[in-house]
């Protein structure tokens, strides 16, 4: 397989993860510069885990996804800018379902050079499905996302099992708040893409101890 999936922290670096950090950082700026009025390096650096899919033939980043972590025992976590839209009433609903620690899905991005180059090779779907597997392998109770509605990202998230919890405006874009508990994730319905996701997950290069290194177990939930 000429594609490789990586997980790493942008703060604990080796020579390999420093290179990955720099490559994803440049791609992140390329994708998001112009979407937000101001793009802050802090929003890249603060993530606990960064994941990316690389083309080994070209050594280029195809896509990336980033995860932050929040714990409802810490007031500073709940008052973080990312968590502000998740009002106390929503947090209480999450708590009632047994969720007290949360992994956020942030900055999903596809290298503009690959967005339309391979029909049928749905890079955004693949890295999103890999993020579902990362969540299931993580120690956190719930998954949160603020998904843009104009690009139908919220619909993609719902197909993976995420539940809509409200709508907001963020950076002038309509967004949907989404939540998912452990063991509620759904896989891609396309068998070719689902098999590719499983192979990428089972051959991942994992540079973080926050996500389990055990191969994902087969799941039976499918997207309708």
XYZ file of N, CA and C in Angstrom:
672
model
N 0.845 -1.195 0.000
C 0.000 0.000 0.000
C 0.875 1.239 0.000
N 0.562 2.210 -0.828
C 1.416 3.387 -0.925
C 0.957 4.514 -0.003
N -0.070 4.262 0.805
C -0.545 5.263 1.741
C -0.220 4.825 3.165
N 0.092 5.793 4.024
C 0.423 5.487 5.412
C -0.310 6.458 6.328
N -0.866 5.900 7.407
C -1.598 6.684 8.399
C -0.726 6.855 9.631
N -0.632 8.096 10.124
C 0.206 8.424 11.278
C -0.628 9.102 12.363
N -0.252 8.843 13.618
C -0.783 9.571 14.764
C 0.408 10.071 15.573
N 0.361 11.330 16.008
C 1.492 11.874 16.762
C 1.053 13.100 17.555
N 1.891 13.502 18.502
C 1.682 14.728 19.264
C 2.570 15.820 18.689
N 2.054 17.046 18.552
C 2.894 18.127 18.042
C 3.837 18.690 19.098
N 3.749 18.179 20.319
C 4.556 18.731 21.410
C 5.658 17.795 21.878
N 5.533 16.511 21.606
C 6.565 15.544 21.997
C 7.161 15.010 20.705
N 8.335 15.520 20.347
C 8.850 15.305 19.002
C 10.074 14.401 18.948
N 10.106 13.600 17.901
C 11.307 12.900 17.461
C 11.656 13.498 16.097
N 12.724 13.029 15.497
C 13.043 13.530 14.159
C 11.893 13.263 13.189
N 11.286 12.063 13.303
C 10.198 11.716 12.381
C 8.955 12.557 12.635
N 8.582 12.728 13.923
C 7.361 13.489 14.194
C 7.568 14.993 13.998
N 8.794 15.458 14.123
C 9.065 16.864 13.795
C 8.816 17.109 12.310
N 9.250 16.166 11.478
C 8.999 16.289 10.039
C 7.503 16.237 9.750
N 6.793 15.298 10.380
C 5.349 15.197 10.190
C 4.648 16.477 10.641
N 5.068 16.997 11.793
C 4.470 18.227 12.306
C 4.631 19.363 11.310
N 5.821 19.513 10.775
C 6.066 20.592 9.814
C 5.268 20.401 8.525
N 5.184 19.151 8.064
C 4.433 18.893 6.833
C 2.944 19.168 7.017
N 2.382 18.692 8.132
C 0.958 18.921 8.375
C 0.694 20.405 8.627
N 1.598 21.055 9.332
C 1.430 22.486 9.619
C 1.342 23.301 8.330
N 2.214 23.022 7.390
C 2.183 23.759 6.126
C 0.911 23.457 5.337
N 0.473 22.200 5.367
C -0.769 21.834 4.668
C -1.973 22.460 5.356
N -1.960 22.467 6.687
C -3.026 23.099 7.481
C -3.159 24.575 7.125
N -2.043 25.275 7.046
C -2.082 26.698 6.672
C -2.627 26.873 5.255
N -2.210 25.996 4.359
C -2.675 26.071 2.972
C -4.180 25.891 2.883
N -4.715 24.935 3.653
C -6.146 24.626 3.587
C -6.985 25.694 4.281
N -6.540 26.159 5.463
C -7.393 27.008 6.292
C -7.112 28.497 6.190
N -6.006 28.890 5.594
C -5.762 30.313 5.407
C -6.800 30.874 4.433
N -7.529 31.859 4.863
C -8.599 32.406 4.033
C -9.971 31.963 4.489
N -10.049 30.802 5.146
C -11.329 30.358 5.711
C -11.622 31.138 6.981
N -10.580 31.308 7.815
C -10.720 32.101 9.032
C -10.037 33.449 8.836
N -10.592 34.478 9.478
C -10.018 35.814 9.341
C -8.574 35.838 9.827
N -8.314 35.100 10.883
C -6.940 34.993 11.386
C -6.694 33.552 11.805
N -5.609 32.999 11.326
C -5.245 31.622 11.630
C -4.124 31.651 12.662
N -4.372 31.061 13.831
C -3.419 31.134 14.931
C -2.648 29.823 15.059
N -1.345 29.932 15.136
C -0.516 28.751 15.360
C -0.921 28.032 16.637
N -1.407 28.780 17.638
C -1.838 28.174 18.901
C -2.887 27.094 18.665
N -3.761 27.309 17.687
C -4.833 26.351 17.430
C -4.315 25.071 16.788
N -3.154 25.130 16.201
C -2.495 23.923 15.699
C -1.772 23.218 16.842
N -1.015 23.977 17.592
C -0.128 23.422 18.609
C -0.886 22.819 19.792
N -2.090 23.345 20.106
C -2.793 22.911 21.318
C -3.370 21.508 21.215
N -3.432 20.934 20.037
C -4.055 19.617 19.890
C -3.221 18.532 20.557
N -3.909 17.611 21.217
C -3.217 16.502 21.878
C -2.690 15.498 20.860
N -3.477 15.250 19.828
C -3.111 14.267 18.808
C -3.385 14.863 17.436
N -2.432 14.697 16.541
C -2.627 15.050 15.140
C -2.488 13.775 14.326
N -3.365 13.596 13.364
C -3.282 12.428 12.487
C -3.152 12.905 11.048
N -2.513 12.094 10.248
C -2.421 12.445 8.831
C -2.304 11.186 7.987
N -2.708 11.328 6.750
C -2.580 10.283 5.739
C -1.605 10.796 4.699
N -0.549 10.018 4.450
C 0.483 10.456 3.511
C 0.551 9.540 2.301
N 0.897 10.127 1.176
C 1.220 9.394 -0.040
C 2.715 9.118 0.008
N 3.099 7.859 0.159
C 4.511 7.518 0.325
C 5.313 7.712 -0.952
N 4.652 7.686 -2.091
C 5.371 7.877 -3.352
C 5.822 9.326 -3.528
N 4.995 10.253 -3.066
C 5.330 11.675 -3.214
C 5.789 12.310 -1.908
N 5.631 11.584 -0.791
C 5.956 12.094 0.546
C 5.128 13.333 0.883
N 3.912 13.398 0.363
C 3.037 14.527 0.641
C 1.901 14.116 1.565
N 1.439 15.071 2.359
C 0.267 14.870 3.208
C -0.993 14.975 2.354
N -1.806 13.916 2.353
C -3.070 13.936 1.621
C -4.166 14.592 2.445
N -4.205 14.243 3.743
C -5.272 14.739 4.607
C -4.794 14.716 6.050
N -5.497 15.469 6.888
C -5.144 15.518 8.309
C -6.409 15.713 9.133
N -6.309 15.384 10.417
C -7.390 15.570 11.376
C -6.733 15.743 12.735
N -7.315 16.583 13.591
C -6.686 16.905 14.868
C -7.660 16.697 16.010
N -7.115 16.282 17.169
C -7.941 16.000 18.335
C -7.416 16.761 19.551
N -8.328 17.445 20.243
C -8.044 17.997 21.562
C -8.800 17.173 22.596
N -8.464 17.371 23.867
C -9.051 16.571 24.937
C -9.586 17.502 26.022
N -10.777 17.187 26.520
C -11.405 17.991 27.558
C -11.972 17.069 28.641
N -11.944 17.567 29.890
C -12.423 16.812 31.052
C -13.360 17.724 31.832
N -14.581 17.262 32.104
C -15.568 18.153 32.722
C -15.283 18.451 34.193
N -14.256 17.812 34.775
C -13.874 18.143 36.149
C -13.091 19.448 36.219
N -12.562 19.897 35.082
C -11.718 21.089 35.044
C -12.497 22.261 34.459
N -12.680 23.302 35.265
C -13.413 24.481 34.802
C -12.740 25.116 33.597
N -11.401 25.124 33.598
C -10.671 25.716 32.472
C -10.953 24.971 31.174
N -11.183 23.659 31.266
C -11.515 22.885 30.066
C -12.888 23.299 29.536
N -13.861 23.398 30.445
C -15.223 23.726 30.022
C -15.333 25.158 29.505
N -14.432 26.034 29.964
C -14.469 27.428 29.526
C -13.526 27.688 28.361
N -12.926 26.642 27.833
C -12.074 26.797 26.653
C -12.925 27.267 25.476
N -12.311 28.014 24.586
C -13.030 28.583 23.442
C -13.737 27.511 22.618
N -13.118 26.341 22.459
C -13.753 25.287 21.670
C -15.026 24.782 22.348
N -15.007 24.718 23.688
C -16.127 24.141 24.431
C -17.262 25.129 24.670
N -17.037 26.410 24.432
C -18.054 27.415 24.740
C -19.427 27.112 24.136
N -19.511 26.641 22.881
C -20.849 26.369 22.324
C -21.580 25.223 23.019
N -20.821 24.343 23.691
C -21.448 23.216 24.384
C -21.868 23.708 25.772
N -23.065 24.274 25.826
C -23.572 24.932 27.028
C -23.671 23.946 28.189
N -23.737 24.464 29.434
C -23.844 23.577 30.603
C -24.978 22.564 30.489
N -26.081 22.967 29.862
C -27.204 22.030 29.709
C -26.812 20.841 28.836
N -26.010 21.104 27.795
C -25.544 20.011 26.942
C -24.573 19.117 27.693
N -23.660 19.729 28.437
C -22.685 18.942 29.199
C -23.409 18.038 30.192
N -24.469 18.544 30.806
C -25.244 17.715 31.731
C -25.876 16.527 31.007
N -26.306 16.744 29.769
C -26.861 15.627 28.988
C -25.779 14.592 28.702
N -24.568 15.063 28.386
C -23.466 14.131 28.149
C -23.154 13.346 29.424
N -23.131 14.060 30.552
C -22.833 13.419 31.830
C -23.882 12.365 32.173
N -25.134 12.667 31.865
C -26.210 11.713 32.147
C -26.040 10.424 31.355
N -25.307 10.501 30.241
C -25.028 9.310 29.434
C -23.686 8.683 29.802
N -23.071 9.177 30.872
C -21.823 8.590 31.349
C -20.572 9.157 30.717
N -20.690 10.286 30.024
C -19.525 10.890 29.365
C -19.019 12.071 30.187
N -17.761 11.994 30.599
C -17.133 13.064 31.381
C -15.824 13.546 30.760
N -15.254 12.755 29.888
C -14.048 13.163 29.165
C -14.357 13.124 27.673
N -13.770 14.073 26.946
C -14.172 14.259 25.553
C -12.970 14.433 24.638
N -13.073 13.836 23.479
C -12.118 14.046 22.394
C -12.830 14.875 21.329
N -12.203 15.952 20.909
C -12.800 16.794 19.872
C -12.216 16.449 18.515
N -13.056 16.516 17.498
C -12.604 16.372 16.113
C -12.469 17.768 15.524
N -11.252 18.132 15.141
C -11.020 19.496 14.669
C -10.151 19.509 13.417
N -10.333 20.558 12.642
C -9.476 20.843 11.491
C -9.316 19.643 10.552
N -10.432 19.082 10.146
C -10.383 18.095 9.063
C -9.970 18.820 7.788
N -8.933 18.320 7.133
C -8.473 18.995 5.923
C -7.915 18.030 4.903
N -8.137 18.347 3.639
C -7.606 17.562 2.529
C -6.717 18.470 1.691
N -5.530 17.998 1.394
C -4.602 18.731 0.537
C -5.316 19.103 -0.763
N -5.305 20.380 -1.101
C -6.040 20.834 -2.285
C -5.567 20.147 -3.563
N -4.324 19.686 -3.586
C -3.802 19.012 -4.779
C -4.439 17.644 -4.979
N -5.069 17.084 -3.915
C -5.645 15.741 -4.002
C -7.166 15.739 -4.000
N -7.795 16.889 -3.813
C -9.242 16.909 -3.621
C -10.009 16.325 -4.801
N -9.543 16.572 -6.005
C -10.289 16.122 -7.181
C -9.438 15.269 -8.117
N -8.259 14.831 -7.633
C -7.332 14.145 -8.536
C -7.641 12.670 -8.714
N -8.346 12.053 -7.752
C -8.595 10.616 -7.806
C -10.077 10.346 -7.569
N -10.899 10.354 -8.601
C -12.323 10.064 -8.436
C -12.535 8.701 -7.768
N -13.423 8.665 -6.777
C -13.688 7.424 -6.063
C -12.800 7.215 -4.856
N -11.681 7.957 -4.797
C -10.789 7.857 -3.647
C -11.145 8.996 -2.695
N -12.043 8.722 -1.766
C -12.631 9.758 -0.921
C -11.773 9.955 0.323
N -10.779 10.837 0.185
C -9.792 11.019 1.244
C -10.447 11.510 2.532
N -11.390 12.455 2.422
C -12.042 12.984 3.618
C -12.813 11.887 4.347
N -13.499 11.015 3.599
C -14.220 9.903 4.221
C -13.258 8.947 4.909
N -12.130 8.696 4.276
C -11.165 7.743 4.825
C -10.576 8.247 6.132
N -10.106 9.499 6.150
C -9.479 9.975 7.386
C -10.524 10.198 8.476
N -11.773 10.507 8.096
C -12.842 10.614 9.090
C -13.135 9.250 9.714
N -13.178 8.214 8.886
C -13.408 6.860 9.400
C -12.261 6.416 10.303
N -11.043 6.794 9.959
C -9.894 6.486 10.814
C -10.006 7.209 12.156
N -10.555 8.411 12.143
C -10.759 9.139 13.396
C -11.779 8.438 14.282
N -12.782 7.808 13.687
C -13.738 7.032 14.471
C -13.036 5.866 15.168
N -12.123 5.229 14.459
C -11.370 4.123 15.052
C -10.437 4.635 16.152
N -9.838 5.809 15.932
C -8.975 6.392 16.958
C -9.777 6.693 18.223
N -10.982 7.209 18.060
C -11.831 7.477 19.221
C -12.153 6.196 19.969
N -12.542 5.150 19.250
C -12.876 3.888 19.912
C -11.666 3.293 20.634
N -10.462 3.606 20.168
C -9.241 3.089 20.794
C -8.698 4.028 21.864
N -9.372 5.139 22.087
C -8.897 6.145 23.036
C -9.478 5.891 24.428
N -8.964 6.596 25.449
C -9.518 6.442 26.800
C -10.695 7.369 27.090
N -11.144 8.174 26.131
C -12.151 9.205 26.393
C -13.563 8.695 26.158
N -14.513 9.289 26.902
C -15.893 8.796 26.913
C -16.719 9.249 25.714
N -16.518 10.488 25.308
C -17.368 11.065 24.272
C -16.573 11.754 23.185
N -17.214 11.898 22.036
C -16.604 12.556 20.884
C -17.427 13.796 20.560
N -16.751 14.930 20.379
C -17.417 16.189 20.073
C -16.943 16.727 18.732
N -17.826 17.430 18.056
C -17.445 18.080 16.804
C -18.316 19.307 16.587
N -17.724 20.304 15.943
C -18.447 21.476 15.457
C -18.275 21.449 13.943
N -19.302 21.008 13.239
C -19.178 20.696 11.809
C -19.897 21.727 10.948
N -19.212 22.169 9.904
C -19.810 23.135 8.986
C -20.983 22.508 8.232
N -22.055 23.284 8.123
C -23.255 22.807 7.451
C -23.279 23.186 5.974
N -22.585 24.272 5.614
C -22.600 24.680 4.209
C -21.855 23.691 3.328
N -20.849 23.012 3.886
C -20.109 21.987 3.154
C -20.637 20.576 3.420
N -21.749 20.479 4.177
C -22.386 19.189 4.495
C -21.493 18.284 5.343
N -20.550 18.885 6.064
C -19.688 18.081 6.937
C -20.519 17.450 8.050
N -21.558 18.155 8.498
C -22.404 17.619 9.564
C -23.125 16.353 9.117
N -23.499 16.284 7.838
C -24.165 15.079 7.337
C -23.202 13.897 7.314
N -21.964 14.162 6.926
C -20.955 13.099 6.948
C -20.755 12.585 8.380
N -20.677 13.523 9.342
C -20.480 13.132 10.737
C -21.649 12.293 11.243
N -22.860 12.661 10.863
C -24.026 11.888 11.295
C -24.014 10.479 10.713
N -23.482 10.321 9.517
C -23.404 8.976 8.937
C -22.455 8.078 9.730
N -21.533 8.685 10.465
C -20.648 7.902 11.331
C -21.258 7.666 12.704
N -22.479 8.152 12.911
C -23.172 7.911 14.169
C -23.273 9.105 15.089
N -22.643 10.230 14.747
C -22.690 11.395 15.623
C -24.090 11.994 15.630
N -24.497 12.471 16.809
C -25.849 12.991 16.997
C -25.849 14.521 17.013
N -26.778 15.165 16.296
C -26.859 16.630 16.330
C -27.364 17.117 17.678
N -26.698 18.162 18.202
C -27.047 18.686 19.518
C -27.381 20.179 19.483
N -27.426 20.762 18.304
C -27.728 22.182 18.191
C -26.965 22.807 17.042
N -27.252 24.075 16.786
C -26.598 24.789 15.692
C -26.081 26.136 16.179
N -24.940 26.563 15.608
C -24.346 27.853 15.955
C -23.773 28.478 14.685
N -23.348 29.728 14.807
C -22.548 30.373 13.776
C -21.125 30.463 14.311
N -20.169 30.003 13.525
C -18.753 30.109 13.919
C -17.975 30.659 12.734
N -17.260 31.755 12.977
C -16.484 32.415 11.919
C -17.354 32.661 10.681
N -18.597 33.057 10.920
C -19.556 33.401 9.865
C -20.060 32.192 9.083
N -19.795 30.988 9.589
C -20.263 29.782 8.913
C -21.285 29.065 9.797
N -22.393 28.568 9.222
C -23.342 27.785 10.012
C -22.737 26.428 10.357
N -22.812 26.080 11.632
C -22.209 24.828 12.104
C -23.192 24.069 12.985
N -23.013 22.773 13.028
C -23.822 21.913 13.880
C -22.941 21.324 14.979
N -23.461 21.323 16.204
C -22.783 20.679 17.322
C -23.143 19.198 17.305
N -22.141 18.340 17.489
C -22.360 16.894 17.394
C -21.711 16.174 18.560
N -22.296 15.029 18.920
C -21.817 14.235 20.057
C -21.950 12.753 19.729
N -21.008 11.976 20.245
C -21.033 10.520 20.054
C -20.450 9.856 21.287
N -21.080 8.780 21.730
C -20.546 7.983 22.832
C -19.748 6.804 22.293
N -18.923 6.239 23.160
C -18.184 5.039 22.805
C -19.130 3.925 22.357
N -18.656 3.133 21.433
C -19.369 1.958 20.922
C -20.619 2.301 20.113
N -20.741 3.555 19.690
C -21.866 3.943 18.840
C -21.421 4.298 17.425
N -20.137 4.174 17.135
C -19.645 4.575 15.817
C -20.116 3.604 14.735
N -20.281 4.145 13.540
C -20.665 3.352 12.377
C -19.545 3.401 11.343
N -19.409 2.322 10.592
C -18.366 2.240 9.575
C -18.881 2.736 8.224
N -17.951 2.940 7.319
C -18.312 3.292 5.950
C -19.101 2.161 5.304
N -20.122 2.521 4.550
C -20.939 1.510 3.878
C -20.241 0.925 2.660
N -19.375 1.706 2.028
C -18.649 1.252 0.837
C -17.614 0.206 1.248
N -17.752 -1.058 0.828
C -16.836 -2.109 1.285
C -15.391 -1.869 0.874
N -15.173 -1.278 -0.296
C -13.804 -0.999 -0.733
C -13.133 0.000 0.209
N -13.841 1.097 0.506
C -13.279 2.101 1.403
C -13.161 1.569 2.826
N -14.145 0.778 3.268
C -14.087 0.209 4.617
C -12.883 -0.708 4.771
N -12.602 -1.521 3.757
C -11.427 -2.394 3.806
C -10.139 -1.586 3.809
N -10.110 -0.510 3.025
C -8.923 0.345 3.008
C -8.696 0.975 4.380
N -9.773 1.433 5.011
C -9.671 2.028 6.341
C -9.130 1.014 7.339
N -9.649 -0.212 7.310
C -9.167 -1.239 8.234
C -7.691 -1.536 8.017
N -7.272 -1.605 6.766
C -5.861 -1.879 6.486
C -4.978 -0.725 6.944
N -5.404 0.496 6.683
C -4.630 1.660 7.129
C -4.546 1.712 8.649
N -5.644 1.391 9.321
C -5.638 1.407 10.781
C -4.707 0.330 11.334
N -4.786 -0.853 10.787
C -3.989 -1.961 11.308
C -2.511 -1.853 10.956
N -2.170 -0.979 10.015
C -0.763 -0.762 9.660
C -0.308 0.650 10.036
N -1.071 1.313 10.881
C -0.756 2.694 11.274
C 0.611 2.778 11.954
N 1.200 3.959 11.895
C 2.401 4.266 12.675
C 1.965 5.236 13.762
N 1.969 4.745 14.992
C 1.391 5.469 16.121
C 2.506 5.974 17.030
N 2.673 7.286 17.073
C 3.716 7.894 17.895
C 3.171 8.450 19.206
N 1.922 8.161 19.536
C 1.350 8.656 20.782
C 0.865 7.495 21.632
N 0.992 7.636 22.948
C 0.509 6.597 23.858
C -0.960 6.805 24.215
N -1.575 7.855 23.714
C -2.963 8.154 24.062
C -3.958 7.277 23.314
N -3.532 6.713 22.208
C -4.391 5.847 21.402
C -3.821 4.436 21.441
N -4.681 3.434 21.651
C -4.223 2.050 21.753
C -3.587 1.581 20.454
N -2.571 0.738 20.574
C -1.921 0.188 19.388
C -2.551 -1.123 18.929
N -3.578 -1.570 19.630
C -4.197 -2.836 19.257
C -4.990 -2.675 17.963
N -4.942 -3.682 17.063
C -5.758 -3.600 15.838
C -7.234 -3.465 16.171
N -7.939 -2.733 15.355
C -9.377 -2.551 15.562
C -10.103 -3.874 15.350
N -11.090 -4.141 16.201
C -11.906 -5.337 16.040
C -12.971 -5.087 14.975
N -13.367 -6.120 14.232
C -14.438 -5.939 13.235
C -15.707 -5.425 13.907
N -16.376 -4.499 13.256
C -17.610 -3.944 13.793
C -18.763 -4.308 12.859
N -19.967 -4.280 13.403
C -21.120 -4.744 12.634
C -22.093 -3.626 12.268
N -21.953 -2.459 12.888
C -22.830 -1.350 12.533
C -22.427 -0.801 11.175
N -23.376 -0.569 10.335
C -23.125 -0.029 9.003
C -23.958 1.224 8.783
N -23.451 2.090 7.953
C -24.206 3.285 7.605
C -25.374 2.886 6.717
N -26.521 3.430 7.030
C -27.711 3.111 6.227
C -27.596 3.729 4.845
